[in-house]
Amino acid sequence: MTGVAEGRVVIVTGAGRGLGRAHALAFAAEGAKVVVNDLGVGLDGASGVDSPAARVVEEIRAAGGEATDHAGDIATSEGAASLVATALTAYGRLDTLVNNAGFLRDRMLVNLDADDWDAVLRVHLTGHFLPLKHAAAHWRAEARAGRVPSARIVNTSSGAGLLGSVGQGNYSAAKAGIVALTLVAAAELGRYGVQVNAVAPAARTRMTEHTFAESMAAPDSGFDAMAPENVSPLVVWLGSAADTVTGRVFEAAGGRITVMEGWRPGPTADKGARWTPAEAGETARRLVAEAELPGTVYGAR
C-alpha cells in the first residue's frame, strides 16, 4: 500500500527527539525520504555531545526507510542553506520542510535577561525563517524554470503563542511570531506551488514536562493522549501532496484536531471624527463589554 508521502523528500528540523523524531519516523513510514536535522543540544540550548539525528536515521533505515542526518545550526544562514543542500545532494529534490527545532529558557519577565530572550527567539523564530527562506528560494527557482513544485511547509507554533504562557514570555513571543510568519509565507509563496501551515501541538517532550506535569504519565493501558506520535499524522498529511490547505493554524492534542481562528475585527465604533480621551475610554469600555472573552493565558490564576 502506497503511503501518503510516497516518494517525497522531507526535512524535519529538531528531529532527534520528541515531536521531531515522531514526525521523521511517521514520514518515513509513509514512504518519504527524510533529512533528519538536530544540533544535539540540551533543553536549554547548551551544546551536547551525542548525535540524536544519527540515531533516528538508524531507526528509519532499520525499518526499511531512507534517511540522512544533518547536524548544522539552522538558525544561521549557512546552516539553513546546507540543510536544503543536503536534501538536494542526497535525493535530488525537496518537497516538504517541517520546522520544529526549539528549546526553552523560562523566566518571569522581570527575571528574563536579554541573552535568554535573544537565544529563544533565535532558535524558534529565526530557526523557522532561515530554512523557510532557503527552501522557498529553491522552489521559486523551480517554478520559474517551469517545474512548479507541490511543496509544503509545516511550522511549529504552540498554545503559548496563541494565548501566552506565564513564565514563558520569550517562548510565547517566538511562537506567536511563527504564526504571523506562516500567514505571510502562505500569501507570498502560493504562486510558486508552496502551501504553508502551522501546528500548535500538545504532547510529552523534554520542553513540556513542566507544562503538562499533571498529565505526563502514560496510562497503563489504552490511549496515551500525551504521546508525541499523536501529532504526527496531521503533520504528515499537511506535508504531503494532499488537498489544498494553506495559511491555517491547527491545534493537535491527543485525538483532537482543531482549526484555530485568529485575530479578526470584533465590536467597532466609528465617530467619524477625533475622539477625546474620555470619549475613547467610554467607547473602549463598551466595546470590551460587547466582545468575546479572550482565552486564558496558560499558568494564569
mmCIF file of C-alpha atoms in Angstrom:
data_model
loop_
_atom_site.group_PDB
_atom_site.id
_atom_site.type_symbol
_atom_site.label_atom_id
_atom_site.label_comp_id
_atom_site.label_asym_id
_atom_site.label_seq_id
_atom_site.Cartn_x
_atom_site.Cartn_y
_atom_site.Cartn_z
ATOM 1 C CA MET A 1 0.000 0.000 0.000
ATOM 2 C CA THR A 2 1.418 3.361 -1.033
ATOM 3 C CA GLY A 3 1.819 5.903 1.771
ATOM 4 C CA VAL A 4 0.578 9.485 1.546
ATOM 5 C CA ALA A 5 4.177 10.758 1.428
ATOM 6 C CA GLU A 6 5.480 8.162 -1.029
ATOM 7 C CA GLY A 7 8.484 9.481 -2.981
ATOM 8 C CA ARG A 8 8.588 12.842 -1.236
ATOM 9 C CA VAL A 9 11.781 14.258 0.238
ATOM 10 C CA VAL A 10 11.133 15.756 3.654
ATOM 11 C CA ILE A 11 13.292 17.831 6.001
ATOM 12 C CA VAL A 12 12.426 17.780 9.700
ATOM 13 C CA THR A 13 14.369 20.117 11.999
ATOM 14 C CA GLY A 14 14.878 19.295 15.656
ATOM 15 C CA ALA A 15 14.136 15.693 14.743
ATOM 16 C CA GLY A 16 16.472 13.920 17.144
ATOM 17 C CA ARG A 17 13.925 13.619 19.925
ATOM 18 C CA GLY A 18 10.310 14.196 20.883
ATOM 19 C CA LEU A 19 7.932 15.584 18.297
ATOM 20 C CA GLY A 20 10.561 15.930 15.582
ATOM 21 C CA ARG A 21 11.628 12.314 15.932
ATOM 22 C CA ALA A 22 7.993 11.188 15.816
ATOM 23 C CA HIS A 23 7.416 13.264 12.668
ATOM 24 C CA ALA A 24 10.519 11.894 10.949
ATOM 25 C CA LEU A 25 9.557 8.288 11.682
ATOM 26 C CA ALA A 26 5.964 8.900 10.582
ATOM 27 C CA PHE A 27 7.029 10.442 7.272
ATOM 28 C CA ALA A 28 9.383 7.544 6.611
ATOM 29 C CA ALA A 29 6.611 5.062 7.399
ATOM 30 C CA GLU A 30 4.501 6.788 4.737
ATOM 31 C CA GLY A 31 7.187 6.412 2.084
ATOM 32 C CA ALA A 32 9.167 9.660 2.377
ATOM 33 C CA LYS A 33 12.924 10.061 2.250
ATOM 34 C CA VAL A 34 13.811 12.085 5.341
ATOM 35 C CA VAL A 35 16.586 14.534 6.182
ATOM 36 C CA VAL A 36 16.831 14.408 9.977
ATOM 37 C CA ASN A 37 18.228 17.640 11.408
ATOM 38 C CA ASP A 38 19.258 18.046 15.022
ATOM 39 C CA LEU A 39 22.067 20.055 16.576
ATOM 40 C CA GLY A 40 22.192 17.714 19.571
ATOM 41 C CA VAL A 41 21.875 20.404 22.253
ATOM 42 C CA GLY A 42 20.341 20.222 25.697
ATOM 43 C CA LEU A 43 16.917 21.502 26.710
ATOM 44 C CA ASP A 44 18.375 24.988 27.312
ATOM 45 C CA GLY A 45 20.314 25.051 24.033
ATOM 46 C CA ALA A 46 23.692 24.204 25.559
ATOM 47 C CA SER A 47 25.993 22.121 23.365
ATOM 48 C CA GLY A 48 25.590 18.368 23.590
ATOM 49 C CA VAL A 49 27.959 15.541 22.848
ATOM 50 C CA ASP A 50 25.672 12.963 21.269
ATOM 51 C CA SER A 51 24.142 12.784 17.801
ATOM 52 C CA PRO A 52 20.402 12.132 18.160
ATOM 53 C CA ALA A 53 19.863 12.794 14.449
ATOM 54 C CA ALA A 54 22.110 9.866 13.514
ATOM 55 C CA ARG A 55 20.186 7.582 15.876
ATOM 56 C CA VAL A 56 16.875 8.500 14.244
ATOM 57 C CA VAL A 57 18.394 7.850 10.814
ATOM 58 C CA GLU A 58 19.425 4.394 12.040
ATOM 59 C CA GLU A 59 15.854 3.761 13.238
ATOM 60 C CA ILE A 60 14.419 4.731 9.861
ATOM 61 C CA ARG A 61 16.901 2.597 7.936
ATOM 62 C CA ALA A 62 16.341 -0.359 10.246
ATOM 63 C CA ALA A 63 12.637 -0.171 9.369
ATOM 64 C CA GLY A 64 13.455 -0.202 5.655
ATOM 65 C CA GLY A 65 13.237 3.540 5.026
ATOM 66 C CA GLU A 66 15.647 6.074 3.592
ATOM 67 C CA ALA A 67 17.136 8.905 5.654
ATOM 68 C CA THR A 68 20.212 11.030 6.126
ATOM 69 C CA ASP A 69 21.263 13.232 9.010
ATOM 70 C CA HIS A 70 22.226 16.908 9.241
ATOM 71 C CA ALA A 71 23.729 18.365 12.402
ATOM 72 C CA GLY A 72 24.058 22.002 11.305
ATOM 73 C CA ASP A 73 22.712 25.066 13.104
ATOM 74 C CA ILE A 74 19.597 26.046 11.161
ATOM 75 C CA ALA A 75 19.414 29.402 12.967
ATOM 76 C CA THR A 76 22.356 30.535 10.814
ATOM 77 C CA SER A 77 22.092 31.274 7.117
ATOM 78 C CA GLU A 78 24.960 28.888 6.383
ATOM 79 C CA GLY A 79 23.390 26.072 8.374
ATOM 80 C CA ALA A 80 19.958 26.561 6.794
ATOM 81 C CA ALA A 81 21.453 26.670 3.304
ATOM 82 C CA SER A 82 23.448 23.486 3.951
ATOM 83 C CA LEU A 83 20.280 21.784 5.210
ATOM 84 C CA VAL A 84 18.494 22.384 1.907
ATOM 85 C CA ALA A 85 21.655 21.432 0.023
ATOM 86 C CA THR A 86 21.820 18.153 1.950
ATOM 87 C CA ALA A 87 18.363 17.164 0.700
ATOM 88 C CA LEU A 88 19.169 18.133 -2.875
ATOM 89 C CA THR A 89 22.529 16.360 -2.853
ATOM 90 C CA ALA A 90 21.251 13.176 -1.216
ATOM 91 C CA TYR A 91 17.945 12.828 -3.044
ATOM 92 C CA GLY A 92 17.902 15.326 -5.914
ATOM 93 C CA ARG A 93 14.820 17.191 -4.753
ATOM 94 C CA LEU A 94 12.987 18.746 -1.814
ATOM 95 C CA ASP A 95 9.239 18.542 -1.296
ATOM 96 C CA THR A 96 8.489 19.310 2.348
ATOM 97 C CA LEU A 97 10.035 21.300 5.175
ATOM 98 C CA VAL A 98 8.888 20.722 8.749
ATOM 99 C CA ASN A 99 10.249 23.422 11.071
ATOM 100 C CA ASN A 100 10.285 22.013 14.589
ATOM 101 C CA ALA A 101 13.583 22.843 16.348
ATOM 102 C CA GLY A 102 13.482 24.723 19.640
ATOM 103 C CA PHE A 103 14.453 24.908 23.299
ATOM 104 C CA LEU A 104 13.397 26.730 26.462
ATOM 105 C CA ARG A 105 14.855 29.264 28.852
ATOM 106 C CA ASP A 106 11.865 30.038 31.053
ATOM 107 C CA ARG A 107 11.844 33.087 33.319
ATOM 108 C CA MET A 108 9.262 35.506 34.630
ATOM 109 C CA LEU A 109 9.572 38.736 32.645
ATOM 110 C CA VAL A 110 11.293 40.721 35.377
ATOM 111 C CA ASN A 111 13.949 37.991 35.632
ATOM 112 C CA LEU A 112 14.338 37.414 31.898
ATOM 113 C CA ASP A 113 17.621 38.791 30.615
ATOM 114 C CA ALA A 114 18.364 39.841 27.057
ATOM 115 C CA ASP A 115 20.544 36.795 26.333
ATOM 116 C CA ASP A 116 17.746 34.365 27.196
ATOM 117 C CA TRP A 117 15.276 36.437 25.189
ATOM 118 C CA ASP A 118 17.556 36.528 22.141
ATOM 119 C CA ALA A 119 18.528 32.847 22.354
ATOM 120 C CA VAL A 120 14.940 31.573 22.351
ATOM 121 C CA LEU A 121 13.805 33.890 19.550
ATOM 122 C CA ARG A 122 16.905 32.958 17.576
ATOM 123 C CA VAL A 123 16.268 29.227 17.612
ATOM 124 C CA HIS A 124 12.475 29.215 17.390
ATOM 125 C CA LEU A 125 11.740 32.197 15.143
ATOM 126 C CA THR A 126 14.963 32.696 13.173
ATOM 127 C CA GLY A 127 15.292 28.910 13.086
ATOM 128 C CA HIS A 128 11.954 28.811 11.259
ATOM 129 C CA PHE A 129 12.642 31.757 8.978
ATOM 130 C CA LEU A 130 16.027 30.751 7.567
ATOM 131 C CA PRO A 131 15.186 27.167 6.481
ATOM 132 C CA LEU A 132 11.905 28.508 5.084
ATOM 133 C CA LYS A 133 13.763 31.199 3.161
ATOM 134 C CA HIS A 134 16.301 28.823 1.610
ATOM 135 C CA ALA A 135 13.713 26.167 0.767
ATOM 136 C CA ALA A 136 11.424 28.801 -0.736
ATOM 137 C CA ALA A 137 14.256 30.195 -2.854
ATOM 138 C CA HIS A 138 14.798 26.712 -4.299
ATOM 139 C CA TRP A 139 11.091 26.235 -5.017
ATOM 140 C CA ARG A 140 10.807 29.691 -6.591
ATOM 141 C CA ALA A 141 13.680 28.834 -8.932
ATOM 142 C CA GLU A 142 11.965 25.552 -9.825
ATOM 143 C CA ALA A 143 8.686 27.333 -10.560
ATOM 144 C CA ARG A 144 10.403 29.962 -12.711
ATOM 145 C CA ALA A 145 12.074 27.166 -14.665
ATOM 146 C CA GLY A 146 8.650 25.724 -15.460
ATOM 147 C CA ARG A 147 8.809 22.961 -12.831
ATOM 148 C CA VAL A 148 6.126 24.171 -10.414
ATOM 149 C CA PRO A 149 6.515 22.071 -7.259
ATOM 150 C CA SER A 150 3.899 20.613 -4.967
ATOM 151 C CA ALA A 151 5.798 21.887 -1.954
ATOM 152 C CA ARG A 152 4.745 22.038 1.668
ATOM 153 C CA ILE A 153 5.972 23.825 4.798
ATOM 154 C CA VAL A 154 4.686 22.880 8.248
ATOM 155 C CA ASN A 155 5.706 25.230 11.046
ATOM 156 C CA THR A 156 5.505 24.510 14.769
ATOM 157 C CA SER A 157 3.796 27.060 16.971
ATOM 158 C CA SER A 158 2.326 26.447 20.427
ATOM 159 C CA GLY A 159 -0.644 27.216 22.595
ATOM 160 C CA ALA A 160 1.763 29.611 24.295
ATOM 161 C CA GLY A 161 1.983 31.538 21.024
ATOM 162 C CA LEU A 162 -1.792 31.649 20.665
ATOM 163 C CA LEU A 163 -2.747 32.504 24.254
ATOM 164 C CA GLY A 164 0.505 33.320 26.068
ATOM 165 C CA SER A 165 2.100 31.377 28.919
ATOM 166 C CA VAL A 166 3.181 32.727 32.298
ATOM 167 C CA GLY A 167 6.948 32.463 32.739
ATOM 168 C CA GLN A 168 7.487 31.990 29.020
ATOM 169 C CA GLY A 169 7.454 35.490 27.572
ATOM 170 C CA ASN A 170 10.331 34.747 25.187
ATOM 171 C CA TYR A 171 8.883 31.399 24.047
ATOM 172 C CA SER A 172 5.361 32.822 23.682
ATOM 173 C CA ALA A 173 6.599 35.766 21.614
ATOM 174 C CA ALA A 174 8.603 33.464 19.337
ATOM 175 C CA LYS A 175 5.699 31.072 18.827
ATOM 176 C CA ALA A 176 3.310 33.957 18.108
ATOM 177 C CA GLY A 177 5.827 35.235 15.568
ATOM 178 C CA ILE A 178 5.810 31.823 13.901
ATOM 179 C CA VAL A 179 2.046 32.119 13.365
ATOM 180 C CA ALA A 180 2.468 35.502 11.662
ATOM 181 C CA LEU A 181 5.386 34.147 9.604
ATOM 182 C CA THR A 182 3.177 31.255 8.492
ATOM 183 C CA LEU A 183 0.428 33.594 7.281
ATOM 184 C CA VAL A 184 2.871 35.786 5.350
ATOM 185 C CA ALA A 185 4.665 32.804 3.808
ATOM 186 C CA ALA A 186 1.361 31.256 2.692
ATOM 187 C CA ALA A 187 0.379 34.507 0.993
ATOM 188 C CA GLU A 188 3.757 35.050 -0.690
ATOM 189 C CA LEU A 189 4.684 31.519 -1.740
ATOM 190 C CA GLY A 190 1.426 30.164 -3.109
ATOM 191 C CA ARG A 191 2.309 31.395 -6.601
ATOM 192 C CA TYR A 192 5.324 29.060 -6.547
ATOM 193 C CA GLY A 193 3.347 25.951 -5.623
ATOM 194 C CA VAL A 194 4.095 26.124 -1.902
ATOM 195 C CA GLN A 195 1.476 25.586 0.814
ATOM 196 C CA VAL A 196 2.345 26.750 4.344
ATOM 197 C CA ASN A 197 0.562 25.823 7.576
ATOM 198 C CA ALA A 198 1.351 25.662 11.278
ATOM 199 C CA VAL A 199 0.576 23.215 14.049
ATOM 200 C CA ALA A 200 0.315 24.027 17.749
ATOM 201 C CA PRO A 201 0.924 20.654 19.414
ATOM 202 C CA ALA A 202 0.361 19.454 22.951
ATOM 203 C CA ALA A 203 2.457 16.374 23.698
ATOM 204 C CA ARG A 204 5.030 14.830 26.013
ATOM 205 C CA THR A 205 8.514 16.166 25.182
ATOM 206 C CA ARG A 206 11.539 17.496 27.029
ATOM 207 C CA MET A 207 10.130 21.008 26.571
ATOM 208 C CA THR A 208 6.676 20.283 28.007
ATOM 209 C CA GLU A 209 7.431 18.136 31.040
ATOM 210 C CA HIS A 210 6.665 21.027 33.413
ATOM 211 C CA THR A 211 3.753 22.485 31.432
ATOM 212 C CA PHE A 212 1.898 19.171 31.339
ATOM 213 C CA ALA A 213 3.213 17.821 34.644
ATOM 214 C CA GLU A 214 -0.188 16.568 35.847
ATOM 215 C CA SER A 215 -0.883 14.608 32.676
ATOM 216 C CA MET A 216 2.587 13.410 31.735
ATOM 217 C CA ALA A 217 2.342 9.820 32.890
ATOM 218 C CA ALA A 218 1.346 7.377 30.201
ATOM 219 C CA PRO A 219 -1.617 5.195 31.174
ATOM 220 C CA ASP A 220 -1.110 1.521 31.988
ATOM 221 C CA SER A 221 -3.418 0.641 29.123
ATOM 222 C CA GLY A 222 -5.453 2.380 26.471
ATOM 223 C CA PHE A 223 -4.813 5.605 24.615
ATOM 224 C CA ASP A 224 -1.831 7.736 25.660
ATOM 225 C CA ALA A 225 -3.136 11.233 24.912
ATOM 226 C CA MET A 226 0.240 12.879 25.520
ATOM 227 C CA ALA A 227 2.327 10.743 23.149
ATOM 228 C CA PRO A 228 4.100 12.915 20.533
ATOM 229 C CA GLU A 229 3.165 10.346 17.886
ATOM 230 C CA ASN A 230 -0.440 11.608 18.129
ATOM 231 C CA VAL A 231 0.552 14.897 16.480
ATOM 232 C CA SER A 232 2.487 13.385 13.581
ATOM 233 C CA PRO A 233 -0.401 12.134 11.401
ATOM 234 C CA LEU A 234 -1.662 15.709 10.887
ATOM 235 C CA VAL A 235 1.873 16.954 10.201
ATOM 236 C CA VAL A 236 2.427 14.157 7.664
ATOM 237 C CA TRP A 237 -0.852 14.941 5.910
ATOM 238 C CA LEU A 238 -0.081 18.671 5.775
ATOM 239 C CA GLY A 239 3.369 17.792 4.440
ATOM 240 C CA SER A 240 2.023 15.548 1.712
ATOM 241 C CA ALA A 241 0.550 16.478 -1.657
ATOM 242 C CA ALA A 242 -2.923 16.385 -0.132
ATOM 243 C CA ASP A 243 -5.837 18.772 -0.583
ATOM 244 C CA THR A 244 -5.227 22.498 -0.888
ATOM 245 C CA VAL A 245 -4.896 23.807 2.670
ATOM 246 C CA THR A 246 -2.673 26.820 3.298
ATOM 247 C CA GLY A 247 -2.383 29.699 5.719
ATOM 248 C CA ARG A 248 -4.008 27.733 8.545
ATOM 249 C CA VAL A 249 -3.069 27.017 12.149
ATOM 250 C CA PHE A 250 -4.135 23.715 13.705
ATOM 251 C CA GLU A 251 -4.047 22.682 17.342
ATOM 252 C CA ALA A 252 -3.272 18.991 17.765
ATOM 253 C CA ALA A 253 -3.572 17.264 21.129
ATOM 254 C CA GLY A 254 -4.246 13.590 21.783
ATOM 255 C CA GLY A 255 -7.014 12.571 19.435
ATOM 256 C CA ARG A 256 -8.252 16.125 18.893
ATOM 257 C CA ILE A 257 -7.570 18.377 15.880
ATOM 258 C CA THR A 258 -8.804 21.979 15.953
ATOM 259 C CA VAL A 259 -8.619 24.696 13.318
ATOM 260 C CA MET A 260 -7.649 27.838 15.207
ATOM 261 C CA GLU A 261 -9.351 31.098 14.303
ATOM 262 C CA GLY A 262 -7.104 34.087 14.914
ATOM 263 C CA TRP A 263 -7.456 37.817 15.208
ATOM 264 C CA ARG A 264 -10.414 39.290 13.356
ATOM 265 C CA PRO A 265 -12.432 42.514 13.867
ATOM 266 C CA GLY A 266 -14.887 42.418 16.750
ATOM 267 C CA PRO A 267 -17.176 45.157 18.086
ATOM 268 C CA THR A 268 -16.369 48.500 16.424
ATOM 269 C CA ALA A 269 -17.342 52.125 16.874
ATOM 270 C CA ASP A 270 -16.592 54.923 14.379
ATOM 271 C CA LYS A 271 -17.241 58.526 15.417
ATOM 272 C CA GLY A 272 -16.186 59.894 12.043
ATOM 273 C CA ALA A 273 -14.022 62.415 13.874
ATOM 274 C CA ARG A 274 -11.285 62.502 16.524
ATOM 275 C CA TRP A 275 -12.237 61.160 19.934
ATOM 276 C CA THR A 276 -11.441 62.915 23.192
ATOM 277 C CA PRO A 277 -9.619 60.709 25.715
ATOM 278 C CA ALA A 278 -12.772 60.490 27.823
ATOM 279 C CA GLU A 279 -14.898 59.518 24.820
ATOM 280 C CA ALA A 280 -12.290 56.951 23.684
ATOM 281 C CA GLY A 281 -12.229 55.408 27.143
ATOM 282 C CA GLU A 282 -16.004 55.209 27.451
ATOM 283 C CA THR A 283 -16.263 53.691 23.968
ATOM 284 C CA ALA A 284 -13.468 51.206 24.622
ATOM 285 C CA ARG A 285 -15.179 50.014 27.841
ATOM 286 C CA ARG A 286 -18.443 49.494 25.961
ATOM 287 C CA LEU A 287 -16.759 47.600 23.121
ATOM 288 C CA VAL A 288 -14.859 45.349 25.540
ATOM 289 C CA ALA A 289 -18.147 44.528 27.287
ATOM 290 C CA GLU A 290 -19.626 43.511 23.921
ATOM 291 C CA ALA A 291 -16.627 41.433 22.824
ATOM 292 C CA GLU A 292 -15.971 37.740 23.436
ATOM 293 C CA LEU A 293 -13.633 36.999 26.329
ATOM 294 C CA PRO A 294 -10.101 36.003 25.249
ATOM 295 C CA GLY A 295 -8.722 32.603 26.134
ATOM 296 C CA THR A 296 -6.954 32.306 29.467
ATOM 297 C CA VAL A 297 -3.168 32.655 29.449
ATOM 298 C CA TYR A 298 -1.541 29.344 30.363
ATOM 299 C CA GLY A 299 -0.493 29.408 34.009
ATOM 300 C CA ALA A 300 -2.623 32.441 34.903
ATOM 301 C CA ARG A 301 -4.790 32.306 38.016
#
